[in-house]
Amino acid sequence: MTAKAVEELEAPATSDAQPFLPDYLLFLTASVSAAMSEEFHEHVRTRGLRVPEWRVLACLHDDDGQMITRLARFAMIEQSRLTRIIDNMDERGLLERRSDKADRRRVRIFLTRAGAGLAAELVSEARAHEKRLIQRLPDGLGQDLKATVKRLHGVLWDGEQD
Amino acid sequence: MTAKAVEELEAPATSDAQPFLPDYLLFLTASVSAAMSEEFHEHVRTRGLRVPEWRVLACLHDDDGQMITRLARFAMIEQSRLTRIIDNMDERGLLERRSDKADRRRVRIFLTRAGAGLAAELVSEARAHEKRLIQRLPDGLGQDLKATVKRLHGVLWDGEQD
DNA sequence: TATGAAAAGATGAAAACTCATATTTTTATT
DNA sequence: AATAAAAATATGAGTTTTCATCTTTTCATA
């Protein structure tokens, strides 16, 4: 065996010691989140919506008449983008803007009848999908994850609630 | 109390029974993932990189010389976008393309010395940040989450490994 | 009650992203 | 070996997204 060959055996691709990503919380979480969501997101597109639009519907389903800033935080959408998403969903008749009487800077977003119907359907489909997804996972992995992220969500969103 | 008032008490904003999102796994996971990552992503931008670029560096740090398709899967970046991100990082001297001798369709991406240095720094900072993040969380929440997503990542990525 | 700071949304322009598809190379089939 | 199908990457063009900034309205306080 040549000196070069030995060197290559002892100095792998890159990485000194342990690989980083398989032990990095933020990567694992993002990756798991994306992988789990993929399937339902595909379904959402099938229904003629983009993922952010689905998030808006879901947020309003839970709490209709939110103002844009709050909606943006919950739906994880940057404000100016959300403004334009709302323009578009408004044109499509899914929701409507109403200016807030008490604070005229605010614009409150309400689902139309059609929007509420679509939201209700998708929410119901999402619940069913989650059930299947969790069943498909081995052990109590799904339940474990859900319990943990629920607690975490509470912790991380404390203080910035509205 | 008027009939109207009673009706309003019984029929809240939208939502019939339980709110959906606070009990929806995919939302909770995405939301927690985004919230936890925010801080470090901000740091990454401070260092002059976008998040997808940081993901590329991290992937190559662990496994240098990957082909574009594989890198795209791991870094959760659409292929044609990754091609252009690589163009750009190449121009900036962070990495370089080398065509694969054995299969000339493939382009393998290697970190330059500068790129490897930057990757190593950021990986080290990411590890430190994760430590702090986990410490900040109450109970063993951080550890719980990490253990769970690690198991899940294994399950979800089985079969599509390379 | 003026006045400056902050909050909410909207918007123009630039940058980034996506989609479909082209090109090159390899693999599988006949 | 020829040919069709598949895989890997690149690219044009259209759409989205972002960033900074503007306007309007409210809040704090001197």
Coordinates of C-alpha atoms (C1' of nucleotides) in Angstrom, one line a residue:
Chain A
M1 CA 0.0 0.0 0.0
T2 CA 1.4 3.4 -1.0
A3 CA 1.8 6.3 1.4
K4 CA -0.8 8.2 -0.6
A5 CA -3.4 5.4 -0.2
V6 CA -2.8 5.2 3.5
E7 CA -3.3 9.0 3.8
E8 CA -6.6 8.7 1.9
L9 CA -7.8 6.0 4.2
E10 CA -7.0 8.1 7.2
A11 CA -8.3 11.4 5.9
P12 CA -11.9 10.8 4.7
A13 CA -13.7 13.0 2.2
T14 CA -14.0 16.1 4.4
S15 CA -15.1 16.3 8.0
D16 CA -12.5 15.8 10.7
A17 CA -14.3 13.7 13.4
Q18 CA -18.0 13.1 13.6
P19 CA -20.3 14.2 10.8
F20 CA -22.2 17.3 11.7
L21 CA -25.7 17.2 10.1
P22 CA -26.9 13.8 11.4
D23 CA -26.5 15.2 14.9
Y24 CA -27.6 18.8 14.3
L25 CA -31.0 19.6 15.9
L26 CA -32.0 22.4 13.5
F27 CA -31.2 20.4 10.4
L28 CA -32.9 17.2 11.7
T29 CA -36.0 19.2 12.6
A30 CA -36.2 21.1 9.3
S31 CA -35.6 17.9 7.4
V32 CA -38.2 15.9 9.2
S33 CA -40.7 18.7 8.9
A34 CA -40.2 19.0 5.2
A35 CA -40.4 15.2 4.7
M36 CA -43.5 14.8 6.7
S37 CA -45.3 17.8 5.1
E38 CA -44.4 16.9 1.5
E39 CA -47.3 14.6 0.9
F40 CA -50.0 16.9 2.2
H41 CA -48.5 19.9 0.5
E42 CA -48.8 18.0 -2.7
H43 CA -52.4 17.4 -2.0
V44 CA -52.9 21.1 -1.3
R45 CA -51.5 22.0 -4.7
T46 CA -53.8 19.5 -6.2
R47 CA -56.6 21.5 -4.7
G48 CA -55.3 24.6 -6.5
L49 CA -53.6 26.3 -3.6
R50 CA -50.0 27.0 -2.7
V51 CA -48.7 26.1 0.7
P52 CA -48.8 29.7 2.1
E53 CA -52.3 30.1 0.9
W54 CA -53.3 26.9 2.7
R55 CA -51.7 28.3 5.8
V56 CA -53.7 31.5 5.5
L57 CA -56.9 29.5 5.2
A58 CA -56.0 27.4 8.2
C59 CA -55.2 30.4 10.4
L60 CA -58.4 32.1 9.5
H61 CA -60.4 28.9 10.0
D62 CA -59.2 28.9 13.6
D63 CA -59.6 32.7 14.1
D64 CA -61.4 34.7 11.4
G65 CA -60.8 38.4 11.1
Q66 CA -57.2 38.5 12.1
M67 CA -55.1 41.5 11.1
I68 CA -52.4 41.0 8.5
T69 CA -49.4 41.3 10.8
R70 CA -50.7 38.7 13.1
L71 CA -51.6 36.4 10.2
A72 CA -48.1 36.8 8.8
R73 CA -46.6 35.7 12.1
F74 CA -48.7 32.7 12.5
A75 CA -48.6 31.6 8.9
M76 CA -44.8 32.2 8.7
I77 CA -45.1 34.6 5.8
E78 CA -43.3 37.9 5.4
Q79 CA -45.7 40.8 5.6
S80 CA -45.3 42.3 2.1
R81 CA -45.7 38.9 0.6
L82 CA -48.8 38.2 2.6
T83 CA -50.3 41.5 1.4
R84 CA -50.0 40.2 -2.1
I85 CA -51.2 36.7 -1.3
I86 CA -54.2 38.3 0.2
D87 CA -54.8 40.5 -2.9
N88 CA -54.8 37.3 -4.9
M89 CA -57.0 35.3 -2.6
D90 CA -59.4 38.2 -2.4
E91 CA -59.6 38.3 -6.2
R92 CA -60.4 34.6 -6.2
G93 CA -63.2 35.2 -3.7
L94 CA -61.7 33.2 -0.9
L95 CA -61.4 36.0 1.6
E96 CA -62.0 39.7 2.0
R97 CA -60.4 42.8 3.6
R98 CA -62.3 44.9 6.1
S99 CA -60.7 47.9 7.7
D100 CA -60.8 47.8 11.5
K101 CA -63.2 50.5 12.8
A102 CA -61.3 50.9 16.1
D103 CA -57.8 51.2 14.6
R104 CA -57.9 52.3 11.1
R105 CA -54.3 51.3 10.4
R106 CA -55.4 47.7 10.6
V107 CA -56.9 45.6 7.9
R108 CA -58.8 42.5 9.1
I109 CA -59.1 39.5 6.9
F110 CA -62.3 37.5 6.8
L111 CA -63.1 34.3 5.0
T112 CA -65.9 34.4 2.5
R113 CA -68.4 31.6 2.5
A114 CA -66.5 29.9 -0.3
G115 CA -63.2 30.4 1.5
A116 CA -64.6 29.0 4.8
G117 CA -65.9 26.0 3.0
L118 CA -62.6 25.3 1.3
A119 CA -60.8 25.8 4.6
A120 CA -63.1 23.4 6.4
E121 CA -62.6 20.7 3.8
L122 CA -58.8 21.0 3.9
V123 CA -58.7 21.1 7.6
S124 CA -60.7 17.9 7.7
E125 CA -58.4 16.3 5.1
A126 CA -55.4 17.5 7.1
R127 CA -56.7 15.8 10.2
A128 CA -57.3 12.6 8.4
H129 CA -53.9 12.8 6.8
E130 CA -52.2 13.3 10.1
K131 CA -53.9 10.3 11.5
R132 CA -52.6 8.1 8.7
L133 CA -49.2 9.6 8.9
I134 CA -48.9 8.9 12.6
Q135 CA -50.2 5.4 12.2
R136 CA -47.6 4.7 9.5
L137 CA -44.7 5.6 11.8
P138 CA -43.2 2.9 13.9
D139 CA -43.5 2.7 17.7
G140 CA -45.1 5.8 19.2
L141 CA -42.9 8.0 17.2
G142 CA -45.7 10.2 15.9
Q143 CA -47.2 10.6 19.3
D144 CA -43.8 11.4 20.9
L145 CA -43.1 14.0 18.3
K146 CA -46.5 15.6 18.7
A147 CA -46.3 15.8 22.4
T148 CA -42.8 17.3 22.3
V149 CA -43.5 19.9 19.6
K150 CA -46.7 20.9 21.3
R151 CA -44.9 21.6 24.5
L152 CA -42.1 23.4 22.6
H153 CA -44.5 25.5 20.7
G154 CA -46.0 26.7 23.9
V155 CA -42.6 27.6 25.3
L156 CA -41.3 29.3 22.1
W157 CA -44.4 31.3 21.5
D158 CA -44.7 32.6 25.0
G159 CA -44.5 36.4 25.2
E160 CA -45.0 36.9 21.5
Q161 CA -48.6 35.9 21.7
D162 CA -51.3 38.5 20.9
Chain B
M1 CA -79.3 38.8 27.4
T2 CA -80.5 39.1 23.8
A3 CA -80.9 36.2 21.4
K4 CA -78.2 37.7 19.3
A5 CA -75.8 37.9 22.2
V6 CA -76.4 34.3 23.1
E7 CA -75.8 33.2 19.5
E8 CA -72.5 35.0 19.4
L9 CA -71.4 33.3 22.6
E10 CA -72.2 30.0 21.2
A11 CA -70.8 30.6 17.7
P12 CA -67.3 32.0 18.1
A13 CA -65.3 33.8 15.4
T14 CA -65.0 30.9 13.0
S15 CA -64.1 27.3 13.9
D16 CA -66.8 25.0 15.1
A17 CA -65.3 22.9 17.8
Q18 CA -61.6 22.7 18.7
P19 CA -59.1 25.0 17.0
F20 CA -57.1 23.1 14.4
L21 CA -53.6 24.5 14.3
P22 CA -52.6 24.1 18.0
D23 CA -53.2 20.4 17.6
Y24 CA -51.9 19.9 14.0
L25 CA -48.6 18.0 13.9
L26 CA -47.3 19.4 10.7
F27 CA -48.0 23.0 11.7
L28 CA -46.5 22.6 15.1
T29 CA -43.4 21.0 13.7
A30 CA -42.9 23.6 11.0
S31 CA -43.5 26.4 13.4
V32 CA -41.1 25.1 16.0
S33 CA -38.5 24.5 13.3
A34 CA -38.8 28.0 12.0
A35 CA -38.7 29.6 15.5
M36 CA -35.7 27.6 16.6
S37 CA -33.8 28.3 13.5
E38 CA -34.5 32.0 13.2
E39 CA -31.7 33.1 15.5
F40 CA -28.9 31.1 13.8
H41 CA -30.2 31.9 10.4
E42 CA -29.8 35.6 11.3
H43 CA -26.2 34.9 12.3
V44 CA -25.6 33.1 9.0
R45 CA -26.8 36.2 7.1
T46 CA -24.5 38.3 9.2
R47 CA -21.7 36.1 7.9
G48 CA -22.7 37.0 4.4
L49 CA -24.5 33.8 3.4
R50 CA -28.1 33.0 2.7
V51 CA -29.6 30.0 4.5
P52 CA -29.5 27.7 1.4
E53 CA -25.8 28.5 1.0
W54 CA -25.1 27.6 4.6
R55 CA -26.9 24.3 4.0
V56 CA -24.7 23.6 1.0
L57 CA -21.5 24.3 3.0
A58 CA -22.7 22.1 5.8
C59 CA -23.5 19.2 3.5
L60 CA -20.1 19.5 1.8
H61 CA -18.4 19.8 5.2
D62 CA -19.8 16.4 6.0
D63 CA -19.3 14.8 2.6
D64 CA -17.2 16.7 0.1
G65 CA -17.5 16.0 -3.6
Q66 CA -21.2 15.2 -3.7
M67 CA -23.0 15.4 -6.9
I68 CA -25.6 18.1 -7.4
T69 CA -28.7 16.0 -7.3
R70 CA -27.7 14.5 -4.0
L71 CA -26.7 17.8 -2.5
A72 CA -30.1 19.2 -3.6
R73 CA -31.9 16.4 -1.8
F74 CA -30.0 16.8 1.4
A75 CA -30.0 20.6 1.4
M76 CA -33.7 20.7 0.5
I77 CA -33.0 22.9 -2.5
E78 CA -34.6 22.4 -5.9
Q79 CA -32.1 21.3 -8.5
S80 CA -32.1 24.2 -10.9
R81 CA -31.9 26.6 -8.1
L82 CA -29.0 24.7 -6.6
T83 CA -27.2 24.8 -10.0
R84 CA -27.3 28.6 -9.8
I85 CA -26.4 28.8 -6.1
I86 CA -23.4 26.7 -7.0
D87 CA -22.5 29.1 -9.9
N88 CA -22.5 31.9 -7.4
M89 CA -20.6 30.2 -4.7
D90 CA -18.1 29.1 -7.3
E91 CA -17.6 32.7 -8.4
R92 CA -17.1 33.7 -4.8
G93 CA -14.4 31.0 -4.4
L94 CA -16.2 28.9 -1.9
L95 CA -16.4 25.7 -3.9
E96 CA -15.6 24.3 -7.3
R97 CA -17.1 21.9 -9.9
R98 CA -15.3 18.9 -11.1
S99 CA -16.8 16.6 -13.6
D100 CA -17.0 13.0 -12.5
K101 CA -14.5 10.8 -14.5
A102 CA -16.6 7.7 -14.1
D103 CA -19.9 9.2 -15.1
R104 CA -19.5 12.3 -17.1
R105 CA -23.1 13.4 -16.6
R106 CA -22.3 14.1 -13.0
V107 CA -20.7 17.2 -11.6
R108 CA -19.1 16.8 -8.2
I109 CA -18.8 19.8 -5.9
F110 CA -15.8 20.3 -3.8
L111 CA -15.1 23.0 -1.2
T112 CA -12.1 25.2 -1.8
R113 CA -9.8 25.9 1.1
A114 CA -11.6 29.1 1.8
G115 CA -15.0 27.3 1.6
A116 CA -13.9 24.5 3.9
G117 CA -12.6 27.1 6.4
L118 CA -15.9 29.0 6.4
A119 CA -17.8 25.8 6.7
A120 CA -15.8 24.6 9.6
E121 CA -16.3 27.9 11.4
L122 CA -20.0 27.9 10.9
V123 CA -20.4 24.3 11.9
S124 CA -18.5 25.0 15.1
E125 CA -20.7 28.0 15.7
A126 CA -23.8 26.0 14.9
R127 CA -22.8 23.4 17.5
A128 CA -22.3 26.0 20.1
H129 CA -25.6 27.7 19.3
E130 CA -27.4 24.4 19.6
K131 CA -25.9 23.8 23.0
R132 CA -27.1 27.2 24.2
L133 CA -30.5 26.7 22.6
I134 CA -31.1 23.4 24.3
Q135 CA -29.9 24.7 27.6
R136 CA -32.3 27.6 27.4
L137 CA -35.3 25.3 27.0
P138 CA -37.1 24.0 30.1
D139 CA -36.9 20.4 31.3
G140 CA -35.3 18.1 28.9
L141 CA -37.3 19.4 26.0
G142 CA -34.3 20.0 23.8
Q143 CA -33.0 16.5 24.4
D144 CA -36.4 15.0 23.9
L145 CA -36.9 16.7 20.6
K146 CA -33.5 15.8 19.4
A147 CA -33.8 12.2 20.3
T148 CA -37.2 12.0 18.6
V149 CA -36.3 13.8 15.4
K150 CA -33.1 11.8 15.1
R151 CA -35.2 8.5 15.2
L152 CA -37.7 10.0 12.8
H153 CA -35.1 11.2 10.4
G154 CA -33.8 7.7 10.2
V155 CA -37.2 6.3 9.5
L156 CA -38.2 8.9 6.9
W157 CA -35.0 8.8 5.0
D158 CA -34.8 5.0 4.7
G159 CA -34.8 3.8 1.2
E160 CA -34.0 7.1 -0.3
Q161 CA -30.5 7.1 1.0
D162 CA -27.6 7.0 -1.5
Chain C
dT1 C1' -52.8 69.4 22.3
dA2 C1' -48.7 69.5 19.5
dT3 C1' -45.0 66.5 18.1
dG4 C1' -42.1 62.8 17.5
dA5 C1' -41.9 57.8 17.5
dA6 C1' -44.1 53.5 16.6
dA7 C1' -47.3 50.4 14.3
dA8 C1' -49.9 48.6 10.2
dG9 C1' -50.1 47.9 5.4
dA10 C1' -48.9 48.8 0.6
dT11 C1' -45.8 49.2 -3.2
dG12 C1' -41.8 49.7 -6.8
dA13 C1' -37.7 47.7 -8.3
dA14 C1' -34.3 44.3 -7.9
dA15 C1' -33.2 39.7 -6.9
dA16 C1' -34.4 35.0 -6.4
dC17 C1' -37.1 31.0 -7.7
dT18 C1' -39.7 27.8 -10.5
dC19 C1' -41.2 25.3 -14.5
dA20 C1' -40.5 23.2 -18.5
dT21 C1' -37.3 21.7 -21.5
dA22 C1' -32.7 21.2 -23.8
dT23 C1' -28.2 18.8 -23.8
dT24 C1' -25.1 15.3 -22.7
dT25 C1' -24.1 10.9 -21.1
dT26 C1' -25.3 6.4 -19.4
dT27 C1' -28.1 2.3 -19.0
dA28 C1' -31.3 -1.2 -20.7
dT29 C1' -33.4 -3.6 -24.5
dT30 C1' -33.8 -5.8 -28.8
Chain D
dA1 C1' -24.4 -2.6 -31.8
dA2 C1' -28.4 0.2 -32.4
dT3 C1' -32.0 2.5 -30.2
dA4 C1' -35.0 3.9 -26.7
dA5 C1' -35.4 5.3 -22.0
dA6 C1' -33.5 7.3 -18.0
dA7 C1' -30.4 10.2 -15.3
dA8 C1' -27.7 14.5 -14.4
dT9 C1' -27.2 19.1 -15.1
dA10 C1' -28.1 23.6 -17.3
dT11 C1' -30.8 27.3 -19.0
dG12 C1' -34.6 30.7 -20.7
dA13 C1' -38.5 33.0 -19.4
dG14 C1' -42.0 34.0 -16.5
dT15 C1' -43.5 34.5 -11.8
dT16 C1' -42.6 35.2 -6.9
dT17 C1' -40.2 37.0 -3.2
dT18 C1' -37.7 40.3 -0.9
dC19 C1' -36.0 44.8 0.7
dA20 C1' -36.4 49.2 1.5
dT21 C1' -39.4 52.8 1.8
dC22 C1' -43.8 55.4 1.7
dT23 C1' -48.3 56.6 3.7
dT24 C1' -51.6 56.6 7.1
dT25 C1' -53.0 56.2 11.7
dT26 C1' -52.3 55.7 16.5
dC27 C1' -49.6 56.3 20.8
dA28 C1' -46.7 58.5 24.1
dT29 C1' -45.3 62.5 26.3
dA30 C1' -43.7 67.0 26.9

